[in-house]
Amino acid sequence: MFLRPLQRSIGRVQPLWFSRLYSQTPEEKLVYEKLTRALEPKSLQVIDVSGGCGSMFAIDVISDKFKGMPMVKQHKIVNEVLKDHIKSWHGLQLRTKAQQ
């Protein structure tokens, strides 16, 4: 199935056209929208890596709001935005970066 290669390739940046081929789950859309409103990211990927049950996500975000912040602070900001949802998750793979 198409999702398995996606889950294995989470460590790589996907090309822009890839997002048009991949249909987001409702949970992915909710997380994507919350992060977009809060962080105004230059790049954002939200992928349910739990097989579709919504219990584990891989999030990759690049935002100007992270400029000058250590990675721990960046992660705390994302965790604060998603705190209501994280409570019900089993895990989170989070990569953050300030826009260059």
PDB file of C-alpha atoms in Angstrom:
ATOM      1  CA  MET A   1       0.000   0.000   0.000  1.00  0.00           C
ATOM      2  CA  PHE A   2       1.089   3.557  -0.644  1.00  0.00           C
ATOM      3  CA  LEU A   3       1.216   4.559   3.047  1.00  0.00           C
ATOM      4  CA  ARG A   4       3.883   2.046   4.064  1.00  0.00           C
ATOM      5  CA  PRO A   5       6.665   3.629   1.951  1.00  0.00           C
ATOM      6  CA  LEU A   6       5.570   7.010   3.304  1.00  0.00           C
ATOM      7  CA  GLN A   7       5.978   5.864   6.896  1.00  0.00           C
ATOM      8  CA  ARG A   8       9.409   4.429   6.219  1.00  0.00           C
ATOM      9  CA  SER A   9      10.583   7.605   4.499  1.00  0.00           C
ATOM     10  CA  ILE A  10       9.542   9.987   7.280  1.00  0.00           C
ATOM     11  CA  GLY A  11      13.141  11.028   7.849  1.00  0.00           C
ATOM     12  CA  ARG A  12      13.424  12.453   4.345  1.00  0.00           C
ATOM     13  CA  VAL A  13      11.862  15.665   3.084  1.00  0.00           C
ATOM     14  CA  GLN A  14       9.143  14.890   0.580  1.00  0.00           C
ATOM     15  CA  PRO A  15       8.876  16.912  -2.638  1.00  0.00           C
ATOM     16  CA  LEU A  16       6.142  19.550  -2.851  1.00  0.00           C
ATOM     17  CA  TRP A  17       4.081  17.535  -5.377  1.00  0.00           C
ATOM     18  CA  PHE A  18       3.970  14.639  -2.900  1.00  0.00           C
ATOM     19  CA  SER A  19       1.469  16.418  -0.628  1.00  0.00           C
ATOM     20  CA  ARG A  20      -1.022  16.527  -3.491  1.00  0.00           C
ATOM     21  CA  LEU A  21      -0.927  12.730  -3.831  1.00  0.00           C
ATOM     22  CA  TYR A  22      -1.354  12.024  -0.156  1.00  0.00           C
ATOM     23  CA  SER A  23      -4.792  12.455   1.425  1.00  0.00           C
ATOM     24  CA  GLN A  24      -4.690  13.656   5.023  1.00  0.00           C
ATOM     25  CA  THR A  25      -6.655  11.972   7.790  1.00  0.00           C
ATOM     26  CA  PRO A  26      -9.013  14.182   9.838  1.00  0.00           C
ATOM     27  CA  GLU A  27      -6.536  14.141  12.732  1.00  0.00           C
ATOM     28  CA  GLU A  28      -3.672  15.192  10.460  1.00  0.00           C
ATOM     29  CA  LYS A  29      -5.778  18.062   9.127  1.00  0.00           C
ATOM     30  CA  LEU A  30      -6.650  19.225  12.642  1.00  0.00           C
ATOM     31  CA  VAL A  31      -3.007  19.223  13.780  1.00  0.00           C
ATOM     32  CA  TYR A  32      -1.907  20.866  10.509  1.00  0.00           C
ATOM     33  CA  GLU A  33      -4.469  23.663  10.880  1.00  0.00           C
ATOM     34  CA  LYS A  34      -3.590  24.330  14.542  1.00  0.00           C
ATOM     35  CA  LEU A  35       0.116  24.566  13.796  1.00  0.00           C
ATOM     36  CA  THR A  36      -0.486  26.732  10.733  1.00  0.00           C
ATOM     37  CA  ARG A  37      -2.535  29.235  12.743  1.00  0.00           C
ATOM     38  CA  ALA A  38      -0.066  29.361  15.637  1.00  0.00           C
ATOM     39  CA  LEU A  39       3.296  29.262  13.857  1.00  0.00           C
ATOM     40  CA  GLU A  40       2.715  30.571  10.311  1.00  0.00           C
ATOM     41  CA  PRO A  41       5.206  27.980   9.032  1.00  0.00           C
ATOM     42  CA  LYS A  42       7.207  28.210   5.830  1.00  0.00           C
ATOM     43  CA  SER A  43       7.035  24.414   5.636  1.00  0.00           C
ATOM     44  CA  LEU A  44       4.887  21.941   7.554  1.00  0.00           C
ATOM     45  CA  GLN A  45       4.377  18.185   7.324  1.00  0.00           C
ATOM     46  CA  VAL A  46       2.021  16.282   9.595  1.00  0.00           C
ATOM     47  CA  ILE A  47       1.869  12.516   9.075  1.00  0.00           C
ATOM     48  CA  ASP A  48      -0.015   9.926  11.108  1.00  0.00           C
ATOM     49  CA  VAL A  49       2.597   7.191  11.526  1.00  0.00           C
ATOM     50  CA  SER A  50       0.350   4.994  13.672  1.00  0.00           C
ATOM     51  CA  GLY A  51      -1.265   3.322  10.691  1.00  0.00           C
ATOM     52  CA  GLY A  52      -4.243   5.663  10.637  1.00  0.00           C
ATOM     53  CA  CYS A  53      -5.540   5.393  14.207  1.00  0.00           C
ATOM     54  CA  GLY A  54      -4.287   8.871  15.178  1.00  0.00           C
ATOM     55  CA  SER A  55      -2.110   7.831  18.114  1.00  0.00           C
ATOM     56  CA  MET A  56       1.335   8.819  16.785  1.00  0.00           C
ATOM     57  CA  PHE A  57       2.414  11.630  14.501  1.00  0.00           C
ATOM     58  CA  ALA A  58       5.554  12.764  12.721  1.00  0.00           C
ATOM     59  CA  ILE A  59       5.670  16.546  12.474  1.00  0.00           C
ATOM     60  CA  ASP A  60       8.275  18.547  10.578  1.00  0.00           C
ATOM     61  CA  VAL A  61       7.933  22.341  10.844  1.00  0.00           C
ATOM     62  CA  ILE A  62      10.027  25.284   9.659  1.00  0.00           C
ATOM     63  CA  SER A  63       8.956  28.687  10.961  1.00  0.00           C
ATOM     64  CA  ASP A  64      10.368  32.192  11.318  1.00  0.00           C
ATOM     65  CA  LYS A  65       8.942  32.196  14.851  1.00  0.00           C
ATOM     66  CA  PHE A  66      11.732  29.796  15.846  1.00  0.00           C
ATOM     67  CA  LYS A  67      14.547  32.228  14.943  1.00  0.00           C
ATOM     68  CA  GLY A  68      17.143  32.506  17.684  1.00  0.00           C
ATOM     69  CA  MET A  69      15.521  29.799  19.822  1.00  0.00           C
ATOM     70  CA  PRO A  70      17.206  26.592  20.919  1.00  0.00           C
ATOM     71  CA  MET A  71      15.560  23.395  19.707  1.00  0.00           C
ATOM     72  CA  VAL A  72      14.183  22.598  23.173  1.00  0.00           C
ATOM     73  CA  LYS A  73      12.292  25.923  23.213  1.00  0.00           C
ATOM     74  CA  GLN A  74      10.984  25.283  19.682  1.00  0.00           C
ATOM     75  CA  HIS A  75       9.665  21.889  20.767  1.00  0.00           C
ATOM     76  CA  LYS A  76       8.052  23.387  23.869  1.00  0.00           C
ATOM     77  CA  ILE A  77       6.168  25.854  21.682  1.00  0.00           C
ATOM     78  CA  VAL A  78       4.836  23.073  19.431  1.00  0.00           C
ATOM     79  CA  ASN A  79       3.931  20.969  22.485  1.00  0.00           C
ATOM     80  CA  GLU A  80       2.025  23.914  23.966  1.00  0.00           C
ATOM     81  CA  VAL A  81       0.044  24.431  20.748  1.00  0.00           C
ATOM     82  CA  LEU A  82      -0.871  20.724  20.643  1.00  0.00           C
ATOM     83  CA  LYS A  83      -1.150  20.059  24.400  1.00  0.00           C
ATOM     84  CA  ASP A  84      -4.837  19.054  24.284  1.00  0.00           C
ATOM     85  CA  HIS A  85      -4.147  16.478  21.569  1.00  0.00           C
ATOM     86  CA  ILE A  86      -0.800  15.133  22.796  1.00  0.00           C
ATOM     87  CA  LYS A  87      -2.484  13.760  25.930  1.00  0.00           C
ATOM     88  CA  SER A  88      -4.196  11.061  23.877  1.00  0.00           C
ATOM     89  CA  TRP A  89      -1.196  10.193  21.677  1.00  0.00           C
ATOM     90  CA  HIS A  90       1.269   7.362  22.204  1.00  0.00           C
ATOM     91  CA  GLY A  91       4.134   9.231  20.602  1.00  0.00           C
ATOM     92  CA  LEU A  92       5.367  12.203  18.623  1.00  0.00           C
ATOM     93  CA  GLN A  93       8.291  12.502  16.218  1.00  0.00           C
ATOM     94  CA  LEU A  94       9.047  16.230  16.087  1.00  0.00           C
ATOM     95  CA  ARG A  95      11.526  18.121  13.938  1.00  0.00           C
ATOM     96  CA  THR A  96      11.633  21.901  14.124  1.00  0.00           C
ATOM     97  CA  LYS A  97      13.818  24.467  12.428  1.00  0.00           C
ATOM     98  CA  ALA A  98      14.003  28.212  11.987  1.00  0.00           C
ATOM     99  CA  GLN A  99      13.729  29.547   8.441  1.00  0.00           C
ATOM    100  CA  GLN A 100      17.220  30.231   7.037  1.00  0.00           C
TER     101      GLN A 100
END
